Tab-separated table of C-alpha atoms in Angstrom:
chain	number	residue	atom	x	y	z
A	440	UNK	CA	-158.794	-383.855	57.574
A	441	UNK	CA	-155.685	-384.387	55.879
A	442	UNK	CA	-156.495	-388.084	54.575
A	443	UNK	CA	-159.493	-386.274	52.534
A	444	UNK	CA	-157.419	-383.678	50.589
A	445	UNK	CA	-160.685	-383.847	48.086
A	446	UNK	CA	-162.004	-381.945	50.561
A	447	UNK	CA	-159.849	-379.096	51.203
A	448	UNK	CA	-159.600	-378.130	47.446
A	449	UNK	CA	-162.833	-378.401	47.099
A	450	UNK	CA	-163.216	-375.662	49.748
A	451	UNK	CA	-161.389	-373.134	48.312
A	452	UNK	CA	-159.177	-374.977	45.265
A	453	UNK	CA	-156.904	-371.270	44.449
A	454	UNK	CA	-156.067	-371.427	48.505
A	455	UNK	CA	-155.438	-374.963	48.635
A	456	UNK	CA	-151.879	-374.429	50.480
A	457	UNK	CA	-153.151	-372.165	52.881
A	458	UNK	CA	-156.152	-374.420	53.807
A	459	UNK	CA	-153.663	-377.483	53.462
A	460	UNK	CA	-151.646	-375.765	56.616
A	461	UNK	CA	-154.708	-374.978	58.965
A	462	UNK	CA	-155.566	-378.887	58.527
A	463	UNK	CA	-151.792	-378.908	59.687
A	464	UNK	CA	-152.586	-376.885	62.716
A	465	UNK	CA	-155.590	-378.633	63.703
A	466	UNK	CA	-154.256	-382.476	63.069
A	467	UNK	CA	-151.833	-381.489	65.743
A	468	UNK	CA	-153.027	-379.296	68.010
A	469	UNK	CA	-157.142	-378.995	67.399
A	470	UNK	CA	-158.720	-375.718	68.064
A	471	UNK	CA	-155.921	-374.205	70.049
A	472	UNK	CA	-155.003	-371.445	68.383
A	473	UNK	CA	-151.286	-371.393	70.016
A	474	UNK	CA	-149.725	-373.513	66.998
A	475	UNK	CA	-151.721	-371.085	64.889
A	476	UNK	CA	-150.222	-367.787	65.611
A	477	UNK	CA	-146.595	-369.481	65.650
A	478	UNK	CA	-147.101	-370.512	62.621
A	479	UNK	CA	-148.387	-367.288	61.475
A	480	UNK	CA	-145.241	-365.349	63.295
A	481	UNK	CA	-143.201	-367.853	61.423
A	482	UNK	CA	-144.433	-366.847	58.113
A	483	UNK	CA	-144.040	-362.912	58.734
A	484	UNK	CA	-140.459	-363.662	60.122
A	485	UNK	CA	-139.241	-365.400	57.278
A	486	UNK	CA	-141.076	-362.913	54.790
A	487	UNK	CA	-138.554	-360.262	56.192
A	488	UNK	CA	-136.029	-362.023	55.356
A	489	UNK	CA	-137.440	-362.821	51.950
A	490	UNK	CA	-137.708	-358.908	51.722
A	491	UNK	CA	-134.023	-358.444	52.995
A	492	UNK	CA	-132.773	-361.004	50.094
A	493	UNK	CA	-135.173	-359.200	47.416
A	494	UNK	CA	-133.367	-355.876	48.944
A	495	UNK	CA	-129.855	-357.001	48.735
A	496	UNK	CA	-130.457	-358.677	45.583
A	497	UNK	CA	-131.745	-355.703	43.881
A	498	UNK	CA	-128.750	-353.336	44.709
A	499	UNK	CA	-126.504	-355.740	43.448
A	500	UNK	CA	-128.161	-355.972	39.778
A	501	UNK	CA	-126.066	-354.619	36.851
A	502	UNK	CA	-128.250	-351.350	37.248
A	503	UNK	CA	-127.674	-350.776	41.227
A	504	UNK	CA	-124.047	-351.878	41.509
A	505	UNK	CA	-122.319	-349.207	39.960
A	506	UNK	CA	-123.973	-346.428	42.138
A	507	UNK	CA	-122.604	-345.497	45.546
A	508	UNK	CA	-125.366	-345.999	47.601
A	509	UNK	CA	-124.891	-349.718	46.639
A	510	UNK	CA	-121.802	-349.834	49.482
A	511	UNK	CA	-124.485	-349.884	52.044
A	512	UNK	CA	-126.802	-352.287	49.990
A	513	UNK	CA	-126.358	-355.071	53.395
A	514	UNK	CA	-127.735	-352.541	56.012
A	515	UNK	CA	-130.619	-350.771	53.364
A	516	UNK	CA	-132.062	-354.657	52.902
A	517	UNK	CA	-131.704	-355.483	56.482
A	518	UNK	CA	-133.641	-351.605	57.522
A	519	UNK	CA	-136.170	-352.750	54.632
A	520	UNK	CA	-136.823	-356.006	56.415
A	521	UNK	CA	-137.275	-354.090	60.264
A	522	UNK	CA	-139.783	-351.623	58.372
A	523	UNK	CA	-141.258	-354.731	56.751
A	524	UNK	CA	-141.537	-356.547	60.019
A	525	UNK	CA	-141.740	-353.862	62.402
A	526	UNK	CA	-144.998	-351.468	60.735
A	527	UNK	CA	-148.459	-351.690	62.179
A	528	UNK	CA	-150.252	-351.872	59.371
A	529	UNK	CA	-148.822	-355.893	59.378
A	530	UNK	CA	-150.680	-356.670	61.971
A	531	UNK	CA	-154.261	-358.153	60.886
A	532	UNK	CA	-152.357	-359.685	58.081
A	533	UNK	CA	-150.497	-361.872	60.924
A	534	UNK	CA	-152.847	-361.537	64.476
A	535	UNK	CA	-155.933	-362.304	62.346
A	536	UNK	CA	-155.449	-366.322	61.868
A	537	UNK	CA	-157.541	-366.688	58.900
A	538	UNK	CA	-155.003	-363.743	56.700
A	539	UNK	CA	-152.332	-366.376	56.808
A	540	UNK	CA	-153.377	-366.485	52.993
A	541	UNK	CA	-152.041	-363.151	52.842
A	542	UNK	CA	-149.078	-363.712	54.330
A	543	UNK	CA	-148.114	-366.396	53.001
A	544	UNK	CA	-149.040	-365.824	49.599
A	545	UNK	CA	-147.520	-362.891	50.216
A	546	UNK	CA	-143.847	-364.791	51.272
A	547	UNK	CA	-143.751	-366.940	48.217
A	548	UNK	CA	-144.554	-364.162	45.720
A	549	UNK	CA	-141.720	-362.615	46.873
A	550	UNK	CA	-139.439	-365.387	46.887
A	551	UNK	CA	-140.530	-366.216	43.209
A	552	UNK	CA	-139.031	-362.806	42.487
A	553	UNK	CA	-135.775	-363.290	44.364
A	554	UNK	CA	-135.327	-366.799	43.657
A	555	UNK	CA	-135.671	-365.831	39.882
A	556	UNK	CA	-133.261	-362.605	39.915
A	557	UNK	CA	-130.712	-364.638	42.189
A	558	UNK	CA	-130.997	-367.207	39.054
A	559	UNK	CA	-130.216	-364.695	36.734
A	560	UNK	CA	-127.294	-362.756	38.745
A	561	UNK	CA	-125.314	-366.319	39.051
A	562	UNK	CA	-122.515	-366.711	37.320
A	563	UNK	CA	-122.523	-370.719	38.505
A	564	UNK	CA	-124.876	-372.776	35.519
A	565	UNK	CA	-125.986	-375.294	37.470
A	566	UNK	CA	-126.793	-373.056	40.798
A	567	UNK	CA	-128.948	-370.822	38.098
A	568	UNK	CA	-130.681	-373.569	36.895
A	569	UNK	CA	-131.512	-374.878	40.489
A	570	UNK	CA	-132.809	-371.195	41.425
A	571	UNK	CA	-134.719	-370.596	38.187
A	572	UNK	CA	-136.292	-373.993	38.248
A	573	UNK	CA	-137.070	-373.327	42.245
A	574	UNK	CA	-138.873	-370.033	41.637
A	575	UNK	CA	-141.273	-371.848	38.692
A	576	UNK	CA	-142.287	-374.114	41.581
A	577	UNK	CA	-143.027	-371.922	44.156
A	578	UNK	CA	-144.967	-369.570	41.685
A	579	UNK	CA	-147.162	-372.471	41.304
A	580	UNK	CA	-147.683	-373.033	44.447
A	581	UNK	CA	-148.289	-369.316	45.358
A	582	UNK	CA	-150.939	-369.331	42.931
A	583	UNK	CA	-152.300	-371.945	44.772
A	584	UNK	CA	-152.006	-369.557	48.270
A	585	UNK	CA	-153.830	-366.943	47.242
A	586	UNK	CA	-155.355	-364.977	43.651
A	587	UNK	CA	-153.073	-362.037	43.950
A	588	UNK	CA	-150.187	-364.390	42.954
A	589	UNK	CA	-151.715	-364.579	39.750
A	590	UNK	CA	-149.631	-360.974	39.217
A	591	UNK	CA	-146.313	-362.528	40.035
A	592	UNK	CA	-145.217	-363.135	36.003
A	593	UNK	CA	-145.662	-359.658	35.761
A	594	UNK	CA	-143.837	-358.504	38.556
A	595	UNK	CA	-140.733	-360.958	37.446
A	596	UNK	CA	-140.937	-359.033	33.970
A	597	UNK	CA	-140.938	-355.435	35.792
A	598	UNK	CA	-137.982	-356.532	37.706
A	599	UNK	CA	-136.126	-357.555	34.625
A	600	UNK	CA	-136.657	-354.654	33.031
A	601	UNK	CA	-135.875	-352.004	35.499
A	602	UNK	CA	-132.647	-354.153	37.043
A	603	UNK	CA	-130.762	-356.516	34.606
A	604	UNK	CA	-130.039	-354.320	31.801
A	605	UNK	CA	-128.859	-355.286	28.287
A	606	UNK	CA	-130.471	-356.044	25.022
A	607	UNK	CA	-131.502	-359.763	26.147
A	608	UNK	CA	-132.110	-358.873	29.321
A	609	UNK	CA	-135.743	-360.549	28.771
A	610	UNK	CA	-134.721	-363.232	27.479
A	611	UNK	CA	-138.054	-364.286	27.056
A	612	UNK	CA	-137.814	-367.916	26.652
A	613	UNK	CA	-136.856	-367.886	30.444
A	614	UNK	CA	-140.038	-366.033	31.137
A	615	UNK	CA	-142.339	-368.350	28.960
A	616	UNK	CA	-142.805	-370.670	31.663
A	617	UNK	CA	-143.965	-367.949	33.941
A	618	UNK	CA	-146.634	-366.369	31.476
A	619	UNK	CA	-148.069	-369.920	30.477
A	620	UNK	CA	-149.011	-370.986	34.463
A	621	UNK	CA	-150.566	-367.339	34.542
A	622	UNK	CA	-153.873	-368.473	33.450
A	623	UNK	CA	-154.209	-371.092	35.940
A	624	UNK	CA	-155.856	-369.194	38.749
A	625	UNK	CA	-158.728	-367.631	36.119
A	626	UNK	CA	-159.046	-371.212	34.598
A	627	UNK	CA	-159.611	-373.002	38.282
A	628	UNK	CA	-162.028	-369.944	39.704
A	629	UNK	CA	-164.190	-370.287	36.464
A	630	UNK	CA	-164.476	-374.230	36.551
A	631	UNK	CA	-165.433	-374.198	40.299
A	632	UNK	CA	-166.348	-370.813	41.292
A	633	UNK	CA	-166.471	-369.451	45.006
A	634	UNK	CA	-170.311	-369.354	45.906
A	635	UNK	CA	-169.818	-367.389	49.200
A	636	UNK	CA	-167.601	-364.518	48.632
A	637	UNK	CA	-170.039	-361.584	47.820
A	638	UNK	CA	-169.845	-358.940	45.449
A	639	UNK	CA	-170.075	-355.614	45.894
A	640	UNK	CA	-171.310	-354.698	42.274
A	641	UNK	CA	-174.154	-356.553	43.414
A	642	UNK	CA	-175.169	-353.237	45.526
A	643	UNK	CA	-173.798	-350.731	43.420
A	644	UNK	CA	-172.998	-349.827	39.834
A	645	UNK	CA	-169.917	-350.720	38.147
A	646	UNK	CA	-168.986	-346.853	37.412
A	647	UNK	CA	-169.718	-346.067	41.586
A	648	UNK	CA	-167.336	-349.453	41.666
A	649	UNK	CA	-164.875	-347.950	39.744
A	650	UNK	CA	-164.375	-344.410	41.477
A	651	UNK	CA	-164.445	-346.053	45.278
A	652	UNK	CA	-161.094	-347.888	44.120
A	653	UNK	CA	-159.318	-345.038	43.365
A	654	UNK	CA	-160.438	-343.450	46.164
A	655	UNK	CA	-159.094	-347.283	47.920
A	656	UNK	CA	-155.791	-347.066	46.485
A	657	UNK	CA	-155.114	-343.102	47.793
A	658	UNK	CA	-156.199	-344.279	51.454
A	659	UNK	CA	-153.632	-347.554	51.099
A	660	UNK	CA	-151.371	-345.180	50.179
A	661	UNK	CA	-152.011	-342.960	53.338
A	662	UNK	CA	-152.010	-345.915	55.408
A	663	UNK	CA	-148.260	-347.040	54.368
A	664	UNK	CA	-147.131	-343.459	55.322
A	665	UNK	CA	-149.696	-342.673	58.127
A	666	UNK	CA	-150.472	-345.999	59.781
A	667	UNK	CA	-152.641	-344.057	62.169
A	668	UNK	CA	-156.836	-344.477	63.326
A	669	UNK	CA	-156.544	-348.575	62.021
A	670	UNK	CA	-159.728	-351.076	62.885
A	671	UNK	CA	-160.627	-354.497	61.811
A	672	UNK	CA	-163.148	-352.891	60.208
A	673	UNK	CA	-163.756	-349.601	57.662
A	674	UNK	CA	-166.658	-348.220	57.017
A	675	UNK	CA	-165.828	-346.999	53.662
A	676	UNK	CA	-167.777	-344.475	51.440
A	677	UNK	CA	-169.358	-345.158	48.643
A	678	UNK	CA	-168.372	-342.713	45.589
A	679	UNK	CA	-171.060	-341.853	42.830
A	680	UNK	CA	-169.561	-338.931	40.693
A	681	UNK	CA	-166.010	-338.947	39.281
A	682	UNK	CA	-165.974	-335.315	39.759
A	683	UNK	CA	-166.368	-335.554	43.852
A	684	UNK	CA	-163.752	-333.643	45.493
A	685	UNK	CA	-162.480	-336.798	47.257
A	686	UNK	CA	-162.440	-338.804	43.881
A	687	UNK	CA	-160.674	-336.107	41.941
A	688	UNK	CA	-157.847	-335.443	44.618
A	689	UNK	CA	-157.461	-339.163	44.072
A	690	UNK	CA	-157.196	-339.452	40.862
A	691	UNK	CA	-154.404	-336.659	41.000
A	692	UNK	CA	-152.544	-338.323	43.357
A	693	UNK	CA	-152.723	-341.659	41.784
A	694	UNK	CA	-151.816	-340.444	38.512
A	695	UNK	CA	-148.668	-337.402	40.022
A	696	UNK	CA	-147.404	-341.306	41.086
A	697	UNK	CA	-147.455	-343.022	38.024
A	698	UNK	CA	-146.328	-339.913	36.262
A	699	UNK	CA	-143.115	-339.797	38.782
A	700	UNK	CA	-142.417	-343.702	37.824
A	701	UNK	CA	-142.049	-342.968	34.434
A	702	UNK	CA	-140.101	-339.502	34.756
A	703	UNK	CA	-137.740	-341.275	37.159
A	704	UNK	CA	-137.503	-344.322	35.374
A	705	UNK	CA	-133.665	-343.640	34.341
A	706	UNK	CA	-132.624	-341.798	37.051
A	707	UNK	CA	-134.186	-343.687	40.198
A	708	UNK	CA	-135.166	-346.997	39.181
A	709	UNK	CA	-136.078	-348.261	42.547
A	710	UNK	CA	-138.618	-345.430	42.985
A	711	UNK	CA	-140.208	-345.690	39.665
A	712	UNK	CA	-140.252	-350.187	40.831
A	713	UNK	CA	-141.576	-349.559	43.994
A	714	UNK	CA	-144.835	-347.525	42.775
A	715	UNK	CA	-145.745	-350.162	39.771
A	716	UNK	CA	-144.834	-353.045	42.444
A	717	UNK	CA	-147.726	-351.012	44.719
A	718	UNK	CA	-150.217	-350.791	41.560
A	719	UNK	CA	-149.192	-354.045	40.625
A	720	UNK	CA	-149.693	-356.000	44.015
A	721	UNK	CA	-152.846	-354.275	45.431
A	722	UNK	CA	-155.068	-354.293	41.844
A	723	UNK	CA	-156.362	-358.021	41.930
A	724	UNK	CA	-157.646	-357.384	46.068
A	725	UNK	CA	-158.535	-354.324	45.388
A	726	UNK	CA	-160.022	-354.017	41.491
A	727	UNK	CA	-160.053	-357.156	39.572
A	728	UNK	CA	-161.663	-358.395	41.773
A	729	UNK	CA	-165.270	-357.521	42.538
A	730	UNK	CA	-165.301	-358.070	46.331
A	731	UNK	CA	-167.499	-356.333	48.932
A	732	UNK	CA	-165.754	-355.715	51.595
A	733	UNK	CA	-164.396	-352.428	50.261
A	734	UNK	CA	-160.736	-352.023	52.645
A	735	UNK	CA	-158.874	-354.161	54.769
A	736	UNK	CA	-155.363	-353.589	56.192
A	737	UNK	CA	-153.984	-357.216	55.112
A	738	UNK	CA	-154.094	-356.234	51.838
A	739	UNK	CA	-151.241	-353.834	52.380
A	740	UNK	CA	-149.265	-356.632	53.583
A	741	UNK	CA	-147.646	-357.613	50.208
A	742	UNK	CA	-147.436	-354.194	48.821
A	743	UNK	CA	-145.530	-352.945	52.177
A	744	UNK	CA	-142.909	-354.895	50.426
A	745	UNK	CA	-141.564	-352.325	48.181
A	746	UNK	CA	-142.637	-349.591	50.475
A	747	UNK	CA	-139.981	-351.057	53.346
A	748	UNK	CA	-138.028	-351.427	49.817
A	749	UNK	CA	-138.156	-347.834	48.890
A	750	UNK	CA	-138.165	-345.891	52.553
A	751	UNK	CA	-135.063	-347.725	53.402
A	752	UNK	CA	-133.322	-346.564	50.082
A	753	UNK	CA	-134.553	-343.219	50.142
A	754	UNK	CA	-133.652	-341.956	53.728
A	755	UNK	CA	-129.798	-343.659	52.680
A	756	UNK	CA	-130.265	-341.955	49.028
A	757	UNK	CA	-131.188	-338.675	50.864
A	758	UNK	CA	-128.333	-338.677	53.969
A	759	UNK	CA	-125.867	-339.755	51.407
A	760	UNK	CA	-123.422	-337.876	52.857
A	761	UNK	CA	-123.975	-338.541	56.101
A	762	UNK	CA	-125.114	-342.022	56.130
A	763	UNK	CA	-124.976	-342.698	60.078
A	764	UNK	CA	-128.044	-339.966	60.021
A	765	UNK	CA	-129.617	-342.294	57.983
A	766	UNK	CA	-129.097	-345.253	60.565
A	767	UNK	CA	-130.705	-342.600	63.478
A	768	UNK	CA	-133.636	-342.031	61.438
A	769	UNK	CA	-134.155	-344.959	60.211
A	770	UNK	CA	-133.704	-346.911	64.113
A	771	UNK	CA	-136.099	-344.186	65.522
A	772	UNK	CA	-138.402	-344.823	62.592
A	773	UNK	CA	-138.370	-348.861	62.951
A	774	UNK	CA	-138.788	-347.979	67.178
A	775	UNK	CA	-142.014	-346.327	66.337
A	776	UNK	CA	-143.251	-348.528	64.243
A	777	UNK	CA	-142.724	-351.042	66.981
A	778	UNK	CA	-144.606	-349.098	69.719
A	779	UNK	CA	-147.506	-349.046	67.128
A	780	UNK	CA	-147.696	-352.164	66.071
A	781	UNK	CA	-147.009	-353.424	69.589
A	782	UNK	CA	-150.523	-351.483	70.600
A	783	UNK	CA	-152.540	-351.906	68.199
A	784	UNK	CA	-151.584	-356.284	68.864
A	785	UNK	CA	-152.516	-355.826	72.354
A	786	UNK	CA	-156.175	-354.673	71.189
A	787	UNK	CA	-157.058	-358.174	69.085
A	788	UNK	CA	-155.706	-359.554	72.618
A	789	UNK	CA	-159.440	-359.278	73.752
A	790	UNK	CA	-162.369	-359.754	71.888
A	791	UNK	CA	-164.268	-356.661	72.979
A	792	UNK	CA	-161.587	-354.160	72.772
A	793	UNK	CA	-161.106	-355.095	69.189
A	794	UNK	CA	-165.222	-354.607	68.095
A	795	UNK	CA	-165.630	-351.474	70.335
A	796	UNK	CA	-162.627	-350.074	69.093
A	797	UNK	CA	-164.345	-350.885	65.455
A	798	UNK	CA	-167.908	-349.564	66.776
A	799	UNK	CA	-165.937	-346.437	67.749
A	800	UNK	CA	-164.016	-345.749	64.600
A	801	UNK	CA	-166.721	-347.250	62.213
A	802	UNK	CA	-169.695	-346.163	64.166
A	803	UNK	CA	-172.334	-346.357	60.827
A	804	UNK	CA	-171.854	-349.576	59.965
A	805	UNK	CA	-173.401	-352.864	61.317
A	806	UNK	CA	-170.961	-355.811	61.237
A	807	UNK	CA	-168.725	-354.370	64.718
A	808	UNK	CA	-172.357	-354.428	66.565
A	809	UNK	CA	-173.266	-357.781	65.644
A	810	UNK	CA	-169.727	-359.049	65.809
A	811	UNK	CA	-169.637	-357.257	69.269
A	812	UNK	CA	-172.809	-358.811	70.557
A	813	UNK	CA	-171.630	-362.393	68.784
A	814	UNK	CA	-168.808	-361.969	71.700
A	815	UNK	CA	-170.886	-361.090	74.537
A	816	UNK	CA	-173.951	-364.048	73.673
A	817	UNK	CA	-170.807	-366.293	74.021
A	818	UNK	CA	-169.811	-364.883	76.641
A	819	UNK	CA	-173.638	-365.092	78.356
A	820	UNK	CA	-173.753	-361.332	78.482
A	821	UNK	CA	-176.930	-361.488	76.962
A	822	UNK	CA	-178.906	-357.603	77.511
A	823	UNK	CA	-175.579	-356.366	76.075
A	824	UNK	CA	-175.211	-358.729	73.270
A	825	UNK	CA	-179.019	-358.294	72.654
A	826	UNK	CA	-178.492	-354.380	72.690
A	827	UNK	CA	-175.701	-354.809	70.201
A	828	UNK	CA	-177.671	-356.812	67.940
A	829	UNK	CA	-180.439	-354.291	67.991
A	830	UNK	CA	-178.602	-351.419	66.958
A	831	UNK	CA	-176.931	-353.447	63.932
A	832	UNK	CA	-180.004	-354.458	62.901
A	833	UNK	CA	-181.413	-350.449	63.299
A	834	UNK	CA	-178.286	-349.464	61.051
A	835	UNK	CA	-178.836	-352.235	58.413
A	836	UNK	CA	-181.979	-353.645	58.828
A	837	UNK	CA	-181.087	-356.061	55.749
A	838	UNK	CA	-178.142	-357.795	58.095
A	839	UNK	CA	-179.077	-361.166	58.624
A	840	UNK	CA	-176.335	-361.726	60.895
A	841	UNK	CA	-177.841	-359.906	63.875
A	842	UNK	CA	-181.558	-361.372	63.595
């Protein structure tokens, strides 16, 4: 109800401004979800072109402009926007109604970024001022989208650092502002905590915690590069020993990255950018944290930012060149990504398709049953919703859901 705005901070007070716009959706047009996926296609639409700006932006800083792949700076940001648009792994953060928090938290961190760097690249006082003082605002009110804003400070202070070069290139009194709203997400979560979102170091230990995220972060890696097998829902293992082979391979990987980031931190700054910004954006989802549902596509959604970033630099930095074999890889790429993405969309078209295509993929855990059988007892199919409820329970016989 939009006259009670009590109400809707009260929900969920650190996603106010996403719960402010579903009270938008439903004040004018109730539970029909049409006005709800525009909205939501709106979002991801103009978060590509937030990515394109970030894009262009960047290869123009005093660090990019000098190099030659900076003459094709306007097609590399519009190729990162396509990938960032155009890869399947975007799809539950935009198809599933409820992400919206994702993406549009994940629209005005990146904003904040570009807002603040176009501040600092004008040469006009008055325009800087206007853009610096803009990208303040809508940090607040990112923070107020969703928690993983909360890392947008230190994302601004990355950027500086690897792209406007010079001894005050900090210039720290500009990023003051930024680092004293940085508390405000911690400060509102522990004055009115969330009572319903469960935590998954309530089931296991905090060192079996710690070795399934770095397992996490290698398979969000995989899923950037291989967006293949996806589901609504993962049925992701639990890891007890550091020294598992899974863990360990991991590990390697993970730290090979970070490793490469600060080798190539001279010579390929937009590499060495691109992993922290990955690091940087997934660790409060996916670490911070404590939450139990272990993996979820949507959280890729902000991070796929510098991966659409870095793909579309590298295939330029690596056809050099030849740049127009660059523009053929790079159109088949984005073409493939569209078949994919169009697909896996056409399987959240219908309600079964998307749990039995979970059940299939995640056969060992219970939630796809239940949610399954939720679908047919609304649909009056009761012996198969009562059959799917059954073998939820006989998987998990602790899931309340399916009694």
């Amino acid at each position: 109800n939009l006259s009670n705005l009590k109400a809707i901070w009260d929900f969920w007070p650190t996603r106010f401004i996403t719960d402010l716009t579903f009270a938008v959706n439903y004040h004018f047009g109730g539970l029909d979800t049409l006005g709800y996926h525009i909205f939501n296609i709106l979002i991801h639409i103009f978060s590509a072109i937030a990515v394109w700006s970030l894009t262009r932006l960047t290869l123009s800083t005093p660090v990019m402009k000098g190099s030659k792949i900076s003459e094709y700076s306007n097609i590399i940001a519009l190729f990162a926007g396509a990938i960032f648009i155009s890869h399947p792994m975007q799809t539950q953060g935009i198809t599933l109604l409820m992400e919206r928090t994702v993406s549009l938290g994940a629209l005005l961190y990146i904003l904040s970024i570009s807002l603040y760097a176009a501040s600092r690249l004008s040469d006009n006082r008055v325009r800087s001022i206007s853009l610096y003082t803009a990208s303040v605002i809508t940090t607040i009110i990112a923070m107020f989208t969703r928690e993983s804003s909360i890392t947008i400070p230190i994302a601004i202070i990355l950027y500086v650092i690897f792209f406007l070069k010079g001894s005050k290139a900090l210039r720290w009194r500009y990023l003051l502002p930024f680092l004293i709203i940085m508390p405000l997400v911690p400060t509102v979560i522990s004055l009115k905590p969330i009572p319903f979102i469960k935590k998954l170091t309530d089931s296991i230990s905090l060192y079996d915690y710690i070795y399934t995220q770095i397992c996490t972060r290698a398979t969000y890696l995989r899923m950037l590069v291989l967006p293949i097998s996806q589901r609504i829902d993962y049925n992701y293992p639990i890891y007890k020993s550091f020294f598992n082979i899974t863990v360990l391979s991991s590990f390697a990987i993970l730290l090979s990255l970070i490793a490469a980031a600060v080798l190539l931190y001279k010579r390929h700054r937009i590499i060495s950018f691109t992993i922290l910004f990955f690091f940087l954006t997934i660790s409060v989802e996916s670490g911070l944290i404590d939450i139990e549902n272990i993996v979820f596509e949507h959280r890729l959604y902000l991070p796929m930012a510098g991966f659409a970033m870095l793909l579309a630099w590298g295939i330029y930095h690596l056809f050099m060149k030849k740049p127009k074999y660059a523009f053929i890889a790079l159109s088949i790429l984005i073409i493939a990504y569209s078949m994919l993405a169009y697909n896996r969309n056409a399987i959240w078209n219908d309600s079964v398709a998307l749990w039995t295509d979970a059940i299939i993929k995640s056969p060992g855990k219970a939630r796809p049953y239940s949610n399954r059988g939720f679908v047919y007892n609304r649909k009056g199919v009761l012996d198969h919703a009562l059959s799917d409820y059954n073998k939820a329970i006989k998987i998990d016989t602790r899931y309340i859901n399916a009694y």
